[in-house]
Short mmCIF file of C-alpha atoms and ligand atoms in Angstrom, two decimals:
data_model
loop_
_atom_site.label_atom_id
_atom_site.label_comp_id
_atom_site.label_asym_id
_atom_site.label_seq_id
_atom_site.Cartn_x
_atom_site.Cartn_y
_atom_site.Cartn_z
CA SER A 1 -72.15 -111.23 24.47
CA THR A 2 -70.43 -108.61 26.60
CA LYS A 3 -70.83 -104.87 26.58
CA ALA A 4 -67.70 -102.99 25.62
CA GLY A 5 -66.13 -101.29 28.60
CA TYR A 6 -67.17 -103.81 31.27
CA THR A 7 -65.00 -106.74 30.24
CA MET A 8 -61.84 -107.16 32.32
CA TRP A 9 -60.16 -109.54 29.86
CA ASP A 10 -61.02 -111.71 26.84
CA GLY A 11 -62.58 -115.13 27.27
CA PRO A 12 -65.54 -116.53 29.22
CA TYR A 13 -64.28 -115.56 32.68
CA GLY A 14 -63.45 -111.91 31.95
CA ASP A 15 -66.89 -110.59 32.84
CA TRP A 16 -70.28 -111.22 34.48
CA GLY A 17 -70.73 -113.12 37.75
CA SER A 18 -69.02 -116.49 37.90
CA ARG A 19 -66.95 -117.38 40.96
CA LYS A 20 -63.93 -117.63 38.65
CA TYR A 21 -64.46 -114.10 37.31
CA LEU A 22 -65.16 -112.41 40.63
CA ILE A 23 -62.25 -113.93 42.50
CA SER A 24 -59.66 -113.54 39.77
CA SER A 25 -60.73 -110.02 38.80
CA LEU A 26 -60.45 -108.91 42.42
CA ASP A 27 -57.03 -110.56 42.75
CA GLN A 28 -55.84 -108.75 39.63
CA SER A 29 -57.29 -105.42 40.77
CA LEU A 30 -55.61 -105.71 44.17
CA LYS A 31 -52.28 -106.40 42.47
CA ARG A 32 -52.68 -103.40 40.13
CA MET A 33 -53.64 -101.11 43.01
CA GLY A 34 -50.95 -102.47 45.34
CA LEU A 35 -53.54 -103.13 48.04
CA GLU A 36 -54.23 -106.09 50.30
CA TYR A 37 -57.95 -105.48 50.45
CA VAL A 38 -60.71 -103.16 49.22
CA ASP A 39 -63.32 -101.61 51.47
CA ILE A 40 -66.29 -102.57 49.30
CA PHE A 41 -66.36 -105.13 46.50
CA TYR A 42 -69.39 -104.74 44.25
CA HIS A 43 -70.96 -107.20 41.89
CA HIS A 44 -71.32 -104.85 38.93
CA ARG A 45 -74.47 -106.19 37.27
CA PRO A 46 -76.63 -109.32 37.26
CA ASP A 47 -75.44 -112.32 35.28
CA PRO A 48 -78.31 -114.19 33.64
CA GLU A 49 -76.10 -117.25 33.02
CA THR A 50 -74.69 -117.88 36.50
CA PRO A 51 -76.79 -119.06 39.45
CA LEU A 52 -77.29 -116.18 41.90
CA GLN A 53 -76.11 -118.47 44.69
CA GLU A 54 -72.70 -118.92 43.00
CA THR A 55 -72.21 -115.16 42.62
CA MET A 56 -73.24 -114.41 46.20
CA LYS A 57 -71.08 -117.21 47.60
CA ALA A 58 -68.11 -115.75 45.74
CA LEU A 59 -68.78 -112.34 47.37
CA ASP A 60 -69.02 -114.01 50.77
CA HIS A 61 -65.76 -115.87 50.03
CA VAL A 62 -63.71 -112.72 49.28
CA VAL A 63 -64.85 -111.15 52.56
CA ARG A 64 -63.91 -114.31 54.47
CA GLN A 65 -60.52 -114.26 52.72
CA GLY A 66 -59.99 -110.69 53.93
CA LYS A 67 -59.77 -109.27 50.40
CA ALA A 68 -62.85 -107.08 50.91
CA LEU A 69 -64.33 -105.65 54.09
CA TYR A 70 -67.87 -105.38 52.74
CA VAL A 71 -69.81 -106.29 49.62
CA GLY A 72 -72.32 -104.45 47.48
CA LEU A 73 -74.47 -104.88 44.40
CA SER A 74 -74.91 -102.67 41.36
CA ASN A 75 -77.53 -102.55 38.60
CA TYR A 76 -79.65 -105.28 40.24
CA PRO A 77 -83.39 -104.75 39.65
CA ALA A 78 -85.70 -104.86 42.67
CA GLU A 79 -86.72 -108.52 42.91
CA LEU A 80 -83.28 -109.87 42.05
CA ALA A 81 -81.75 -107.47 44.56
CA ARG A 82 -84.13 -108.81 47.21
CA LYS A 83 -83.07 -112.41 46.48
CA ALA A 84 -79.37 -111.54 46.45
CA ILE A 85 -79.68 -109.60 49.72
CA ASP A 86 -81.46 -112.58 51.35
CA ILE A 87 -78.76 -115.02 50.18
CA LEU A 88 -75.99 -112.75 51.48
CA ASN A 89 -77.75 -112.43 54.84
CA ASP A 90 -78.03 -116.22 55.08
CA LEU A 91 -74.32 -116.54 54.27
CA GLY A 92 -73.48 -114.09 57.08
CA THR A 93 -72.02 -111.43 54.78
CA PRO A 94 -74.74 -108.78 54.53
CA CYS A 95 -74.97 -106.54 51.52
CA VAL A 96 -74.11 -103.05 52.77
CA ILE A 97 -74.97 -101.04 49.67
CA HIS A 98 -76.61 -101.08 46.27
CA GLN A 99 -75.41 -98.83 43.43
CA PRO A 100 -78.25 -98.16 40.96
CA LYS A 101 -78.43 -95.65 38.12
CA TYR A 102 -80.73 -92.94 39.44
CA SER A 103 -81.29 -89.33 38.47
CA MET A 104 -84.06 -86.97 37.42
CA PHE A 105 -83.71 -88.50 33.93
CA GLU A 106 -83.61 -92.12 35.18
CA ARG A 107 -86.32 -92.74 37.75
CA ALA A 108 -86.81 -96.51 37.37
CA PRO A 109 -85.52 -97.27 40.94
CA GLU A 110 -88.50 -95.36 42.37
CA ALA A 111 -90.92 -98.06 41.18
CA ARG A 112 -89.74 -100.78 43.61
CA LEU A 113 -85.98 -100.92 44.16
CA LEU A 114 -85.75 -98.05 46.66
CA ASP A 115 -88.53 -99.62 48.76
CA VAL A 116 -86.75 -102.99 48.79
CA LEU A 117 -83.52 -101.36 49.96
CA LYS A 118 -85.34 -99.47 52.72
CA GLU A 119 -87.18 -102.56 53.84
CA LYS A 120 -83.95 -104.59 53.94
CA GLY A 121 -81.87 -101.85 55.56
CA VAL A 122 -79.40 -101.78 52.67
CA GLY A 123 -77.72 -98.49 51.73
CA CYS A 124 -78.11 -96.91 48.31
CA ILE A 125 -75.51 -94.85 46.40
CA PRO A 126 -76.83 -93.82 42.98
CA PHE A 127 -74.39 -93.47 40.08
CA SER A 128 -74.69 -91.00 37.19
CA PRO A 129 -76.82 -88.62 39.30
CA LEU A 130 -76.27 -85.90 36.67
CA ALA A 131 -77.16 -88.28 33.80
CA GLY A 132 -73.53 -88.08 32.68
CA GLY A 133 -73.56 -84.25 32.71
CA GLN A 134 -76.96 -83.67 31.08
CA LEU A 135 -78.39 -82.34 34.35
CA THR A 136 -75.96 -79.42 34.47
CA ASN A 137 -75.50 -76.17 32.59
CA ARG A 138 -72.97 -77.87 30.27
CA TYR A 139 -75.20 -78.46 27.23
CA LEU A 140 -77.53 -75.46 27.42
CA HIS A 141 -76.00 -73.94 24.28
CA GLY A 142 -74.54 -76.81 22.25
CA ILE A 143 -71.80 -79.34 22.94
CA PRO A 144 -68.57 -77.87 24.36
CA GLN A 145 -65.32 -79.39 23.03
CA ASP A 146 -64.07 -80.47 26.44
CA SER A 147 -67.32 -82.23 27.42
CA ARG A 148 -68.12 -85.92 27.80
CA ALA A 149 -70.61 -85.80 24.92
CA ALA A 150 -67.85 -84.52 22.60
CA SER A 151 -65.34 -87.15 23.75
CA GLY A 152 -66.82 -90.22 22.04
CA SER A 153 -67.71 -91.65 25.48
CA GLN A 154 -69.97 -94.68 25.50
CA PHE A 155 -71.65 -93.18 28.58
CA LEU A 156 -72.97 -90.05 26.84
CA ASN A 157 -73.32 -89.63 23.13
CA PRO A 158 -74.69 -86.55 21.36
CA ASP A 159 -77.83 -88.46 20.24
CA GLN A 160 -78.98 -88.51 23.88
CA LEU A 161 -79.02 -84.70 23.97
CA THR A 162 -82.43 -84.23 22.40
CA GLU A 163 -84.23 -80.90 22.07
CA GLU A 164 -86.96 -82.24 24.37
CA LYS A 165 -84.40 -82.87 27.10
CA ARG A 166 -82.71 -79.52 26.51
CA LEU A 167 -86.02 -77.73 27.13
CA LYS A 168 -86.45 -79.65 30.37
CA VAL A 169 -82.92 -78.73 31.39
CA VAL A 170 -83.60 -75.05 30.67
CA ALA A 171 -86.69 -75.18 32.93
CA LEU A 172 -84.86 -77.11 35.65
CA ASN A 173 -81.96 -74.67 35.44
CA ALA A 174 -84.32 -71.76 36.06
CA LEU A 175 -85.77 -73.53 39.10
CA ALA A 176 -82.26 -74.23 40.46
CA GLU A 177 -81.39 -70.54 40.04
CA SER A 178 -84.51 -69.59 41.99
CA ARG A 179 -83.20 -71.82 44.81
CA GLY A 180 -79.86 -69.99 44.67
CA GLN A 181 -77.95 -72.99 43.34
CA LYS A 182 -76.65 -74.53 40.13
CA LEU A 183 -78.63 -77.20 38.31
CA SER A 184 -75.90 -79.79 39.06
CA GLN A 185 -76.34 -78.99 42.77
CA MET A 186 -80.13 -79.24 42.63
CA ALA A 187 -79.87 -82.55 40.75
CA LEU A 188 -77.61 -84.05 43.45
CA ALA A 189 -79.83 -82.72 46.27
CA TRP A 190 -82.87 -84.16 44.50
CA VAL A 191 -81.34 -87.67 44.43
CA LEU A 192 -80.48 -87.36 48.12
CA ARG A 193 -84.00 -86.15 49.02
CA HIS A 194 -85.25 -89.76 48.96
CA ASP A 195 -84.97 -91.37 52.37
CA ALA A 196 -83.75 -94.66 50.87
CA VAL A 197 -80.72 -92.87 49.39
CA THR A 198 -77.66 -92.96 51.64
CA SER A 199 -75.07 -91.19 49.52
CA VAL A 200 -74.45 -90.18 45.93
CA LEU A 201 -71.56 -91.11 43.62
CA ILE A 202 -70.28 -88.03 41.82
CA GLY A 203 -68.26 -87.87 38.62
CA ALA A 204 -66.05 -84.91 37.71
CA SER A 205 -63.62 -83.92 34.97
CA LYS A 206 -62.44 -80.78 36.82
CA THR A 207 -61.88 -79.92 40.47
CA SER A 208 -64.38 -77.04 40.13
CA GLN A 209 -67.08 -79.66 39.54
CA ILE A 210 -66.20 -81.28 42.87
CA ASP A 211 -66.49 -77.83 44.50
CA ASP A 212 -69.91 -77.47 42.88
CA ALA A 213 -70.97 -80.89 44.18
CA VAL A 214 -69.90 -80.11 47.74
CA GLY A 215 -71.63 -76.70 47.51
CA MET A 216 -74.91 -78.59 47.12
CA LEU A 217 -74.85 -79.18 50.88
CA GLU A 218 -75.87 -75.54 51.40
CA ASN A 219 -79.37 -76.23 50.13
CA ARG A 220 -80.66 -79.78 50.28
CA GLN A 221 -84.24 -78.94 51.21
CA PHE A 222 -87.13 -78.97 48.74
CA SER A 223 -90.59 -77.54 49.28
CA ALA A 224 -93.54 -79.67 48.17
CA GLN A 225 -94.14 -77.02 45.52
CA GLU A 226 -90.60 -77.33 44.13
CA LEU A 227 -90.85 -81.14 43.99
CA ALA A 228 -94.15 -80.87 42.14
CA THR A 229 -92.63 -78.39 39.68
CA ILE A 230 -89.73 -80.79 39.02
CA ASP A 231 -92.16 -83.69 38.41
CA ASP A 232 -94.14 -81.50 36.09
CA ILE A 233 -91.05 -80.48 34.08
CA LEU A 234 -89.84 -84.09 33.86
CA ASN A 235 -93.24 -85.48 32.85
CA ARG A 236 -94.26 -82.87 30.33
CA SER A 237 -93.79 -83.57 26.66
CA ASN A 238 -92.39 -80.49 25.02
N1 LIG B 301 -72.11 -99.19 38.64
C1 LIG B 301 -72.12 -98.84 37.39
O1 LIG B 301 -72.61 -99.58 36.50
C2 LIG B 301 -71.59 -97.50 36.99
C3 LIG B 301 -71.80 -97.02 35.70
C4 LIG B 301 -71.34 -95.74 35.38
C5 LIG B 301 -70.68 -94.99 36.33
N2 LIG B 301 -70.45 -95.52 37.57
C6 LIG B 301 -69.72 -94.76 38.60
O2 LIG B 301 -70.40 -93.58 38.93
C7 LIG B 301 -69.51 -92.47 38.86
C8 LIG B 301 -70.30 -91.27 38.46
O3 LIG B 301 -70.95 -91.50 37.20
P1 LIG B 301 -70.97 -90.34 36.15
O4 LIG B 301 -69.58 -89.81 35.95
O5 LIG B 301 -71.77 -90.79 34.97
O6 LIG B 301 -71.81 -89.24 37.03
P2 LIG B 301 -72.59 -87.94 36.65
O7 LIG B 301 -72.55 -87.12 37.89
O8 LIG B 301 -73.92 -88.25 36.07
O9 LIG B 301 -71.76 -87.22 35.48
C9 LIG B 301 -70.51 -86.65 35.75
C10 LIG B 301 -70.12 -85.71 34.60
O10 LIG B 301 -71.00 -84.60 34.59
C11 LIG B 301 -70.27 -83.42 34.29
N3 LIG B 301 -70.31 -82.55 35.47
C12 LIG B 301 -70.13 -82.89 36.77
N4 LIG B 301 -70.26 -81.84 37.58
C13 LIG B 301 -70.54 -80.78 36.77
C14 LIG B 301 -70.76 -79.40 37.01
N5 LIG B 301 -70.73 -78.90 38.25
N6 LIG B 301 -71.01 -78.61 35.96
C15 LIG B 301 -71.04 -79.10 34.70
N7 LIG B 301 -70.83 -80.41 34.40
C16 LIG B 301 -70.58 -81.24 35.43
C17 LIG B 301 -68.83 -83.86 33.99
O11 LIG B 301 -68.76 -84.14 32.60
P3 LIG B 301 -67.68 -83.45 31.61
O12 LIG B 301 -66.70 -84.53 31.35
O13 LIG B 301 -68.48 -83.10 30.41
O14 LIG B 301 -67.08 -82.27 32.32
C18 LIG B 301 -68.73 -85.15 34.78
O15 LIG B 301 -67.75 -86.01 34.31
C19 LIG B 301 -68.42 -92.90 37.88
O16 LIG B 301 -67.20 -92.27 38.11
C20 LIG B 301 -68.34 -94.40 38.14
O17 LIG B 301 -67.44 -94.64 39.22
C21 LIG B 301 -70.91 -96.74 37.92
#
């Protein structure tokens, strides 16, 4: 079974982590983009049906072919990431970066993954740092027409916008204002506060959102008190 939106084409080799899939999907992407190589080729998510060795050897192969300069992993949980990183090191094509889902609303990587990445010296670039737009001022008063939640997106549906979350967002928004920044900016700075986090992958539907993201750089510091307040808001049940 495949999840809608990830599959590159129909049939058994249009998804997941086989050598056949990885090599042919990269070839097709390069053709579509008119490029000879990509800077980083990620394995998108673990494949429970393909031996890890096969997937990692395919990543090593595309680097040796010159079709990718570096390789990365995405959505790999801690222990599987550790194994994959070890295999890639043995093959001589180190994993440069891991792309996990990490935000104030999605803290699972804090349990073990971030420690593994630090220990192994692998970079970390979280995706969906704003939980698809929930950690912004976008949904404070309903669902705007031009928003992701109103668009039928599989990445954010209105059912995820619960009253409990809205109350947390209201409290977080007030804290961000007291820091002289927008909630989106505080949410990005918060992801970057962790010393295992190297960069952050932003998403934007308007150029003003990119300006907001860059504006975050003006205040990346958190006091211990502010971090404790954020934990308290996130952990409380409203
Ligand atoms: N590896 C993976 O499995 C995986 C999965 C998902 C995504 N990704 C990657 O990660 C990237 C980022 O993910 P994401 O788009 O979910 O990130 P995100 O930062 O959590 O959400 C971005 C959305 O938040 C809203 N937003 C952004 N800045 C805002 C601001 N200043 N004020 C109000 N709303 C704001 C916009 O939604 P509106 O449309 O409502 O304006 C924007 O499209 C994607 O482009 C994709 O490349 C990777």
